[in-house]
PDB file of C-alpha atoms and ligand atoms in Angstrom:
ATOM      1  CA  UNK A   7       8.885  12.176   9.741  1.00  0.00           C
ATOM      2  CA  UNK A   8       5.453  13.094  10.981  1.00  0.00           C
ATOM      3  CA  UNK A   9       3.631  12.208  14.790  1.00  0.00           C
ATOM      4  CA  UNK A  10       0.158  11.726  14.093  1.00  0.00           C
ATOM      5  CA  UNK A  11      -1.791  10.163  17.980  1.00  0.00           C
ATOM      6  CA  UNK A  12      -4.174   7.692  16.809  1.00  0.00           C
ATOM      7  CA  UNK A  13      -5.812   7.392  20.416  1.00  0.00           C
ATOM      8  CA  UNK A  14      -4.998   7.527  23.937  1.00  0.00           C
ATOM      9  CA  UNK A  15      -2.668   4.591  23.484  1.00  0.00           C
ATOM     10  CA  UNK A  16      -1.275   4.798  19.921  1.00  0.00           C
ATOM     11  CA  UNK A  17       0.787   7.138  17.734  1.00  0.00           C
ATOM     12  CA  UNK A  18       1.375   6.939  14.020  1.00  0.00           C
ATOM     13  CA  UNK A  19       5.293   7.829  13.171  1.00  0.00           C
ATOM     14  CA  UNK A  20       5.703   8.073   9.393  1.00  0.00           C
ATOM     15  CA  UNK A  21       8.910   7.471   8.171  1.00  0.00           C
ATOM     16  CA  UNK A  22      10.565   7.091   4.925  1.00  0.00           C
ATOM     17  CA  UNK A  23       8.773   3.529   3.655  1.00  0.00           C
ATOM     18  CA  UNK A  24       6.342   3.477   5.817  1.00  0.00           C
ATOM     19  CA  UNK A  25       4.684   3.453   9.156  1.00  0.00           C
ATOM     20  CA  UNK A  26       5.751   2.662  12.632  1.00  0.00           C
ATOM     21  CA  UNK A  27       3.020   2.292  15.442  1.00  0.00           C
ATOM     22  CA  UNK A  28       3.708   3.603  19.154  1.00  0.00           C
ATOM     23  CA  UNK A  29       1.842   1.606  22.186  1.00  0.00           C
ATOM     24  CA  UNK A  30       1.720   3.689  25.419  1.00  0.00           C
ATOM     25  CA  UNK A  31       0.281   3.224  28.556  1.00  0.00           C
ATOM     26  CA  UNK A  32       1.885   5.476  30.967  1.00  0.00           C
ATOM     27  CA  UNK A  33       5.357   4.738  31.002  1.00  0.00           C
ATOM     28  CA  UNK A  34       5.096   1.512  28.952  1.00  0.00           C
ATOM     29  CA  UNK A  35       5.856   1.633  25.356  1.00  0.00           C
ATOM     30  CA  UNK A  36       5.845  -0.743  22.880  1.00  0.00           C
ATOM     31  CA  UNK A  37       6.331  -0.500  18.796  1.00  0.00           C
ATOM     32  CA  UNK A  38       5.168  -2.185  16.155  1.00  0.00           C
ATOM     33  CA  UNK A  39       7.604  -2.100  13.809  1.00  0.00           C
ATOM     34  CA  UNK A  40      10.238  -0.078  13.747  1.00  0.00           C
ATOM     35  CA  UNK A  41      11.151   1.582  10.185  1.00  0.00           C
ATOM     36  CA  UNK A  42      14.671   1.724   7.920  1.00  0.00           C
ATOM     37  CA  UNK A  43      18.062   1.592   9.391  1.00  0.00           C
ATOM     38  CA  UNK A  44      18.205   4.884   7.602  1.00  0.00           C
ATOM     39  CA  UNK A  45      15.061   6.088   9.428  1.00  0.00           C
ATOM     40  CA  UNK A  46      16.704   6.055  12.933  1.00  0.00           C
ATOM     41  CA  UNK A  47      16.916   9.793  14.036  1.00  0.00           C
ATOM     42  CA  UNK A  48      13.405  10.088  12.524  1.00  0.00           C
ATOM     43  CA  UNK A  49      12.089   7.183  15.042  1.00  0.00           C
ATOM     44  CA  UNK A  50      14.437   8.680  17.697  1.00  0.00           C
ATOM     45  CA  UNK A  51      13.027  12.248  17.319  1.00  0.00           C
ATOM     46  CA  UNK A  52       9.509  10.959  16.917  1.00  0.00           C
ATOM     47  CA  UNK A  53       9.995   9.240  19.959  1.00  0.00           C
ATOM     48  CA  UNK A  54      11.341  12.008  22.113  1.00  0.00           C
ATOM     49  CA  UNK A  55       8.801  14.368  20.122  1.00  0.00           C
ATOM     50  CA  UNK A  56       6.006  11.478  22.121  1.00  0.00           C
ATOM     51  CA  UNK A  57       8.097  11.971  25.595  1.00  0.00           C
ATOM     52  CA  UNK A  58       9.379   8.215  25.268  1.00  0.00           C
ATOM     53  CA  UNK A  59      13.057   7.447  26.001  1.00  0.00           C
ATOM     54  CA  UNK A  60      14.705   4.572  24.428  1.00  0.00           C
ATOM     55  CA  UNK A  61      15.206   2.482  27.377  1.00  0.00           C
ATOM     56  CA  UNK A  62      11.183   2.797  27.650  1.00  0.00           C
ATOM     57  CA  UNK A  63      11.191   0.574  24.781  1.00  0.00           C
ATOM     58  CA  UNK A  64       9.751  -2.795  26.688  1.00  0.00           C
ATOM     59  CA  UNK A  65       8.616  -4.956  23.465  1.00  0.00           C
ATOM     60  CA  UNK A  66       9.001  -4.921  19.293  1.00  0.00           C
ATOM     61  CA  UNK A  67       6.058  -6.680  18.035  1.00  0.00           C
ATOM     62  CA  UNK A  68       7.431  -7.207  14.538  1.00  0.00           C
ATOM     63  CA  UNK A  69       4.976  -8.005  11.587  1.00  0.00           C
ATOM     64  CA  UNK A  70       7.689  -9.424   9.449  1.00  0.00           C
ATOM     65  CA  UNK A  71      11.195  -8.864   8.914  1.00  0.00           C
ATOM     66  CA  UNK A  72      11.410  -6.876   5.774  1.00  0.00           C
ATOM     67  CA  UNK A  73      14.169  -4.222   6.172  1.00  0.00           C
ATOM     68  CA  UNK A  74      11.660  -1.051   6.172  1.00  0.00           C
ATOM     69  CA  UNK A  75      10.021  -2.691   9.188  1.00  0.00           C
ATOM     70  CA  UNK A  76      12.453  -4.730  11.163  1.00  0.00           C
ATOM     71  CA  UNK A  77      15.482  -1.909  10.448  1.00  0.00           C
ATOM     72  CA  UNK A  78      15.700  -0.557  14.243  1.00  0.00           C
ATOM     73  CA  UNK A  79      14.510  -3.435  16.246  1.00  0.00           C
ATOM     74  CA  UNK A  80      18.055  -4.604  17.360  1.00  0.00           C
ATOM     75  CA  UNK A  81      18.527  -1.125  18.374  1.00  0.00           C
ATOM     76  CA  UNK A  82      15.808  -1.503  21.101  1.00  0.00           C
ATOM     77  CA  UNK A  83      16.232  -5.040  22.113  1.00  0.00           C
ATOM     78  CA  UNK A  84      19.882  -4.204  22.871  1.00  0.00           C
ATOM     79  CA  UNK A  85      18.507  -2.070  25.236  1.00  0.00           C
ATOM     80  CA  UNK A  86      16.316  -4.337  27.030  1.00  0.00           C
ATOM     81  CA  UNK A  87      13.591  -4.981  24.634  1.00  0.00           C
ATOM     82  CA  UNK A  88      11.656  -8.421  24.180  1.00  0.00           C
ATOM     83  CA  UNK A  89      11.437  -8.963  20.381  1.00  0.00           C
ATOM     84  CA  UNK A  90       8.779 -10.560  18.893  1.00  0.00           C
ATOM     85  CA  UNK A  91       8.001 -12.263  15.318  1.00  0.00           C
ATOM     86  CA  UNK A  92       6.414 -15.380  13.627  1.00  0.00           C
ATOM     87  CA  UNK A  93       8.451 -18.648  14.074  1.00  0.00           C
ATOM     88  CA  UNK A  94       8.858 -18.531  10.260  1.00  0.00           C
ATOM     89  CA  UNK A  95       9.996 -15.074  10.156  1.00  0.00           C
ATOM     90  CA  UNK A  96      12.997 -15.686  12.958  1.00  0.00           C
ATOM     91  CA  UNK A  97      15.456 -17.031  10.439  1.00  0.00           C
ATOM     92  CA  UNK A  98      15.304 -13.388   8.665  1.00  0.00           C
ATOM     93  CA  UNK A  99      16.113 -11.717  12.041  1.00  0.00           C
ATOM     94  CA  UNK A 100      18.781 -12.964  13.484  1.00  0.00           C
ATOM     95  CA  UNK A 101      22.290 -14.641  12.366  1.00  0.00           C
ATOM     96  CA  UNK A 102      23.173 -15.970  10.087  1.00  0.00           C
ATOM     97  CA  UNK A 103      21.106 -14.150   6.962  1.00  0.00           C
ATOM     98  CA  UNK A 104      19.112 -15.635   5.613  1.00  0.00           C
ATOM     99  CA  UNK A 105      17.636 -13.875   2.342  1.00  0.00           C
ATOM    100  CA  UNK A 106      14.045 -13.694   1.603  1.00  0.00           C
ATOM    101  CA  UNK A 107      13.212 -15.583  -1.290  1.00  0.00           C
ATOM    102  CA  UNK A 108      11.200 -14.071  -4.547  1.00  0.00           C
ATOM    103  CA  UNK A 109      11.938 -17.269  -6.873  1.00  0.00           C
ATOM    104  CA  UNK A 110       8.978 -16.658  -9.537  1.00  0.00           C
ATOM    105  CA  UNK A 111       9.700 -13.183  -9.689  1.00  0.00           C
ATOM    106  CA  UNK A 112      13.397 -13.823  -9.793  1.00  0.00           C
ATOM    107  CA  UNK A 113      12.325 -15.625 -13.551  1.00  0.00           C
ATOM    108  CA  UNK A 114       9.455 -12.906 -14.463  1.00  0.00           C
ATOM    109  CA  UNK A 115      11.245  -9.653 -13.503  1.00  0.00           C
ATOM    110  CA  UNK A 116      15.176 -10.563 -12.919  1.00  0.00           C
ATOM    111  CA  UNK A 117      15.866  -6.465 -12.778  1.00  0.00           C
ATOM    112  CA  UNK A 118      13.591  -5.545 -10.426  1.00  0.00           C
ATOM    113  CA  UNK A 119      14.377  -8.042  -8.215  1.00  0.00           C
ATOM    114  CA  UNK A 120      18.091  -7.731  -8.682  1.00  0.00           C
ATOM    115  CA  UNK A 121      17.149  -3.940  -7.282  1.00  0.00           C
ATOM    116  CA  UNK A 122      15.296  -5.006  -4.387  1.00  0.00           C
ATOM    117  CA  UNK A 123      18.143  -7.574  -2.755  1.00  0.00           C
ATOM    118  CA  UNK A 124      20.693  -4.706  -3.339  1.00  0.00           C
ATOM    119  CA  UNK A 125      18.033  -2.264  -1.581  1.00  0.00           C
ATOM    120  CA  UNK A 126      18.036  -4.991   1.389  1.00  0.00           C
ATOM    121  CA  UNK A 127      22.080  -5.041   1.020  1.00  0.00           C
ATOM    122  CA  UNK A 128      21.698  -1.253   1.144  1.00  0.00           C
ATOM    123  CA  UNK A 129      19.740  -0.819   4.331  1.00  0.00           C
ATOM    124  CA  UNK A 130      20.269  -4.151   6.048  1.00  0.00           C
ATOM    125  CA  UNK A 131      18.361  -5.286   8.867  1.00  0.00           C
ATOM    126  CA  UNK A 132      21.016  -5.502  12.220  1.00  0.00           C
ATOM    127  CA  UNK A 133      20.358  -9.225  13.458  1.00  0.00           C
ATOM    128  CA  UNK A 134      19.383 -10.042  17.081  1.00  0.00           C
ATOM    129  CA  UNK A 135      19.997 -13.709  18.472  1.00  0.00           C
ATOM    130  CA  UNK A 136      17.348 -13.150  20.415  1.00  0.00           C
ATOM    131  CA  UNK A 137      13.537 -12.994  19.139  1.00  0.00           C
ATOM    132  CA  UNK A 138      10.185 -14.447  21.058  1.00  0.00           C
ATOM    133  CA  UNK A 139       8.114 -16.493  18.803  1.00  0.00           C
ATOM    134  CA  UNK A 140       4.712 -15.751  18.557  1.00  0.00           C
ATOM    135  CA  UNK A 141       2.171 -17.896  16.172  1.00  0.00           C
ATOM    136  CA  UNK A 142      -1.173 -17.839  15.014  1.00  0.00           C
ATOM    137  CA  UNK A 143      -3.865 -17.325  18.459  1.00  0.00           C
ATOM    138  CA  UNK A 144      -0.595 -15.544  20.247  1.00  0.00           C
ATOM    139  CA  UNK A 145      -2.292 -13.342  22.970  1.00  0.00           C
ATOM    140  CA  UNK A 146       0.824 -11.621  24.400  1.00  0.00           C
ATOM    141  CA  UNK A 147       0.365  -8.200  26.748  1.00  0.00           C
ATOM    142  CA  UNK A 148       1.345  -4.994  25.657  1.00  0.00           C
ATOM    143  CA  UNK A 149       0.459  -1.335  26.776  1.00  0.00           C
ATOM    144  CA  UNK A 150      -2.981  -0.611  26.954  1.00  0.00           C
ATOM    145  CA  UNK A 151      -4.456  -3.659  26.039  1.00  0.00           C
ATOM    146  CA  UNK A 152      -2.957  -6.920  24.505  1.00  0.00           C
ATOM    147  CA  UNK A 153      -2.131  -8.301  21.008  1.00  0.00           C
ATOM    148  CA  UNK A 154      -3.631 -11.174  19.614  1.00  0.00           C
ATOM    149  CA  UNK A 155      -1.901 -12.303  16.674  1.00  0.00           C
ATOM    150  CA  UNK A 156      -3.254 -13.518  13.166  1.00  0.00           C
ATOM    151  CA  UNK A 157      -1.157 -15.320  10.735  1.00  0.00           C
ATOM    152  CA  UNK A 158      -1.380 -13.111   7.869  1.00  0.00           C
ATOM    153  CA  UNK A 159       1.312 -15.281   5.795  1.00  0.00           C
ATOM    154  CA  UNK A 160       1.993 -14.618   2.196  1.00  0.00           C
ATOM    155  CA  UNK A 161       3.630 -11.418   1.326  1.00  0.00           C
ATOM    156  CA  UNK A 162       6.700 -12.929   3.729  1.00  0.00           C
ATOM    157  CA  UNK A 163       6.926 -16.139   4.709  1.00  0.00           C
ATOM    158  CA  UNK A 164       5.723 -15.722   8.064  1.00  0.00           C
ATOM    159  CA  UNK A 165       3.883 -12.748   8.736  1.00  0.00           C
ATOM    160  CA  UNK A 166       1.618 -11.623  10.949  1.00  0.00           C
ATOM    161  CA  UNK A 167      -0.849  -8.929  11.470  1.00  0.00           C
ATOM    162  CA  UNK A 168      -2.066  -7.794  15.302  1.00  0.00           C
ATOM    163  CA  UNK A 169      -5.388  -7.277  16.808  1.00  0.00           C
ATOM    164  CA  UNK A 170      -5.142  -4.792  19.584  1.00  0.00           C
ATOM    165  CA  UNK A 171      -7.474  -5.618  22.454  1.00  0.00           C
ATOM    166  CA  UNK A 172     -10.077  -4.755  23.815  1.00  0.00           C
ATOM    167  CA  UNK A 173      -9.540  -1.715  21.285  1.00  0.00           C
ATOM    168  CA  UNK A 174     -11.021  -3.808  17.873  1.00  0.00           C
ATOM    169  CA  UNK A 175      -8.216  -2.196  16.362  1.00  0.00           C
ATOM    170  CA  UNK A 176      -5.901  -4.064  13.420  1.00  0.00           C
ATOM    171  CA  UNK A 177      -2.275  -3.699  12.575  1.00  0.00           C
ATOM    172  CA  UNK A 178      -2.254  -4.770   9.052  1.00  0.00           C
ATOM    173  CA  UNK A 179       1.567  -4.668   8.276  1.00  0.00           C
ATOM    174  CA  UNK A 180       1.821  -5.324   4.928  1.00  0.00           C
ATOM    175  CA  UNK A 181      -1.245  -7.930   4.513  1.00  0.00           C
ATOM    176  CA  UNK A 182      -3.238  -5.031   3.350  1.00  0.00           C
ATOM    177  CA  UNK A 183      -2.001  -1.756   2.375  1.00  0.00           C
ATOM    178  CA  UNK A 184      -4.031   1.699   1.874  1.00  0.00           C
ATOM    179  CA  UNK A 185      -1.829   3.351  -0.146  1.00  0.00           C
ATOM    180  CA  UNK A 186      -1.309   1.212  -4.323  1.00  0.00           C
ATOM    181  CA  UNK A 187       2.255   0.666  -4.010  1.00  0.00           C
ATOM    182  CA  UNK A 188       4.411   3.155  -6.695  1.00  0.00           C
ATOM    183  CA  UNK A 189       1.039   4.769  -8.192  1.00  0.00           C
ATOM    184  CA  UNK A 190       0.711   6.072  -4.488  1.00  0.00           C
ATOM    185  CA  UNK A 191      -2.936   6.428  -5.032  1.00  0.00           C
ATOM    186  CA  UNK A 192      -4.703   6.460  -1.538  1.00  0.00           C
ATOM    187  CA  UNK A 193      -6.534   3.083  -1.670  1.00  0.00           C
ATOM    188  CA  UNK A 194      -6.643  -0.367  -0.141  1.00  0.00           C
ATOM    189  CA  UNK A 195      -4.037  -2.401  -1.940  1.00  0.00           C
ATOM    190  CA  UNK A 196      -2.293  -5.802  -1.786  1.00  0.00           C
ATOM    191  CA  UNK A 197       1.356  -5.098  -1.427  1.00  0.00           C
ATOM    192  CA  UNK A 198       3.572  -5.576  -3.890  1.00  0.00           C
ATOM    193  CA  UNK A 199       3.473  -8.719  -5.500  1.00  0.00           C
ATOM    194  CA  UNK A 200       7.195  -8.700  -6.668  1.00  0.00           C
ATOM    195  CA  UNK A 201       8.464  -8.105  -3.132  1.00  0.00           C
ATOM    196  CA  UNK A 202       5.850 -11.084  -2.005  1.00  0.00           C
ATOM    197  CA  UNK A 203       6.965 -15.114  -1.657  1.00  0.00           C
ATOM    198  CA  UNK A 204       3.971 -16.676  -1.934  1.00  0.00           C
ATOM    199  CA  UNK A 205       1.418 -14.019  -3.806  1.00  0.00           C
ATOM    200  CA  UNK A 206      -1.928 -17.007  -3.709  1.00  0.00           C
ATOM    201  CA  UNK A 207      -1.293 -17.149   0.100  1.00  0.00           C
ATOM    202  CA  UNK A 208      -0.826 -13.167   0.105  1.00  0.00           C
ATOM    203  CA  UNK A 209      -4.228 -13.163  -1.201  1.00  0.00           C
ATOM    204  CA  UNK A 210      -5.927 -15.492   0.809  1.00  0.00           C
ATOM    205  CA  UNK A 211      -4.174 -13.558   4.034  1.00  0.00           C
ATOM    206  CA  UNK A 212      -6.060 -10.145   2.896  1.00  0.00           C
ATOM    207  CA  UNK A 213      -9.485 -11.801   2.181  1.00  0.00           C
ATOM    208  CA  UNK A 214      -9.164 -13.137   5.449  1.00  0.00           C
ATOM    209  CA  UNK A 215      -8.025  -9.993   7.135  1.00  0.00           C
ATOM    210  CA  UNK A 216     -11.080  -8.067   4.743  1.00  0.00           C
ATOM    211  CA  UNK A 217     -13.717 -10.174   6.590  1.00  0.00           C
ATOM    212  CA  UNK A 218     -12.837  -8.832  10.267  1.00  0.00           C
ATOM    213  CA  UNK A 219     -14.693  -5.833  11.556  1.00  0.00           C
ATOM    214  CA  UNK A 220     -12.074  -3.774  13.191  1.00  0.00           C
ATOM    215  CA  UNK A 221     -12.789  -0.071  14.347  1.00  0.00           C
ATOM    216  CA  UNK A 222      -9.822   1.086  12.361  1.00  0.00           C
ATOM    217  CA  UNK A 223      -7.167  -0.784  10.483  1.00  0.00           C
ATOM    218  CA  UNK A 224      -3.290   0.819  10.659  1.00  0.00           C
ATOM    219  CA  UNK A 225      -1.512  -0.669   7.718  1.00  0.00           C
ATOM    220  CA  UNK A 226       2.423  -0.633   7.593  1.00  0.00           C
ATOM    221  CA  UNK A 227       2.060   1.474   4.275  1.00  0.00           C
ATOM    222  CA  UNK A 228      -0.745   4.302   3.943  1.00  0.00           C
ATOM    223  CA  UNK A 229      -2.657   6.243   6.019  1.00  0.00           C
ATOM    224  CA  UNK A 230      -4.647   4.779   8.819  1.00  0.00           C
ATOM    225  CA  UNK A 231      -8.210   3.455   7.357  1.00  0.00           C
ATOM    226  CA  UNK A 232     -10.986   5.212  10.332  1.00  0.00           C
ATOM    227  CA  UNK A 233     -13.978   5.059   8.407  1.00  0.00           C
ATOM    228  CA  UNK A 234     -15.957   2.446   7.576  1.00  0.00           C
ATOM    229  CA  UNK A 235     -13.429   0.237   8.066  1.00  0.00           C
ATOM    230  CA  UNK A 236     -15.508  -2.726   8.172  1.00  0.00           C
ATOM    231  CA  UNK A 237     -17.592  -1.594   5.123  1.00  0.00           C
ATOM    232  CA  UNK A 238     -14.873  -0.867   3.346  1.00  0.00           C
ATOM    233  CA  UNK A 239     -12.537  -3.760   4.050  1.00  0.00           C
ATOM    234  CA  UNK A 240     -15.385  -6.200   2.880  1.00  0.00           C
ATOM    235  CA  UNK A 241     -15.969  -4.644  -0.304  1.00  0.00           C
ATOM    236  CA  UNK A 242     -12.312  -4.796  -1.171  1.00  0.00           C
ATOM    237  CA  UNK A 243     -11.991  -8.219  -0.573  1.00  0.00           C
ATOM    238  CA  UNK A 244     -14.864  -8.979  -2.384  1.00  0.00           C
ATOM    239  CA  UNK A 245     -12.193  -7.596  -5.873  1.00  0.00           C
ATOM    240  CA  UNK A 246      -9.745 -10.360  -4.589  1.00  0.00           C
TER     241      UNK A 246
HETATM  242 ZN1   ZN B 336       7.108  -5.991   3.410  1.00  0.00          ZN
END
C-alpha cells in the first residue's frame, strides 16, 4: 500500500490490483473506487495515514463493479455513504449476484476464465441494496469540485469513467489503463480483453476517452499519466 497526493484535493492509494482515488475538501471525502475485499486494512491505513476517518466517507463513485474496485464499497455505505454506479452496473452490486458475463471468452479461453469467476468467488464483492444511478452527462457534487460522468461502456457492461471539475482531470477506471496488463510494462493499455464483455465497445470507449484533453488522466491500473496527457492519449488512440 502506498499514499501518493495527486493535488490539493486527490490522493493516489495503491493497493494490491490497483488504484483507489481519495477526494478531499476539508472534511469531505469521497473515493473512487475502493480496492479488494482483501485490500481493506491497506485502504483503512491509507486512509488514516490521509487523516480521514471512515465515517468521513460521504460518497463511492464506483467506475464499475469488478471485485478489485467495488470490494470495500459496502463497507462505507454501511456507514453512511451514498453509492454511486451506472444503471447497468447496479445488478453486479447489490443482491441477488448477478455474475459478469465473458461468453466469447468463455469458448476461446475456458481456463482462464474458469480462473477469473473463482478469483471473483475468492474475493467477492459484499452487496449493498442501495446504489444511486448515475448515467452518461451525470454531473453529481463531490469534494472539491464535481464529477461529470462519461459512459465508458465495454470492458463491463456499464462502466463509467469521471471527469473531475473544474480540475480537467479524468478517472479512467479501467477504460484505459497505463500499465499492459500481466507484461506490467508502464504504457497506455486497453484492459484485459478476457476480463472484458463487449471488447468492440471497449475499444470504441478508449478512442473516445483518447480524444479528451484532460490535465492528467488517473487510471484504475498504472501510474497516474501527468505529462502530455493530451498528446499522449491521442497518439494511442490513433493504434486502436
Ligand atoms: Zn475491471
Amino acid at each position: 500500500m502506498r499514499v501518493q497526493q495527486i493535488n490539493e484535493h486527490i490522493y493516489r492509494i495503491l493497493l494490491a490490483w490497483g488504484n483507489a482515488y481519495v477526494l478531499k475538501e476539508g472534511d469531505r471525502v469521497a473515493l473512487i473506487d475502493t480496492g479488494l475485499q482483501r485490500d481493506r486494512d491497506d485502504l483503512l491505513r491509507a486512509l488514516n495515514e490521509i487523516g480521514v476517518e471512515t465515517r468521513q466517507v460521504s460518497a463511492v463513485f464506483l467506475t464499475h463493479g469488478h471485485t478489485d474496485h467495488a470490494g470495500n464499497a459496502a463497507l462505507f455505505a454501511k456507514q453512511g455513504a451514498k453509492l454511486y454506479a451506472h444503471t447497468l452496473e447496479i445488478p453486479h452490486l447489490r443482491p441477488p449476484i448477478l455474475p459478469y458475463s465473458y461468453d466469447m471468452q468463455k469458448l476461446r479461453r475456458p481456463f482462464t476464465s474458469l480462473a477469473f469467476t473463482i478469483g471473483e468467488r475468492r474475493f467477492p464483492v459484499e452487496r449493498y441494496p442501495d446504489i444511486e444511478r448515475v448515467e452518461e452527462g451525470s454531473l453529481i457534487e463531490a469534494p472539491g469540485g464535481s464529477l461529470h460522468v462519461i459512459a465508458t461502456h465495454g470492458h463491463s457492461p456499464g462502466h463509467v469513467s469521471y471527469w473531475y471539475q473544474p480540475h480537467d482531470i479524468l478517472f479512467s477506471g479501467d477504460a484505459i489503463l497505463t500499465i499492459i496488463p500481466i507484461r506490467l510494462k508502464q504504457e497506455l493499455s486497453l484492459p484485459m480483453r478476457l476480463f472484458s464483455t463487449n471488447w468492440a465497445q471497449a475499444i470504441q470507449s478508449a478512442k473516445y476517452l483518447s480524444r479528451t484533453t484532460p490535465a492528467m488522466m488517473l487510471p484504475g491500473h498504472g501510474n497516474p499519466l501527468i505529462e502530455d496527457a493530451p498528446e499522449r492519449l491521442e497518439k494511442w488512440g490513433e493504434t486502436l
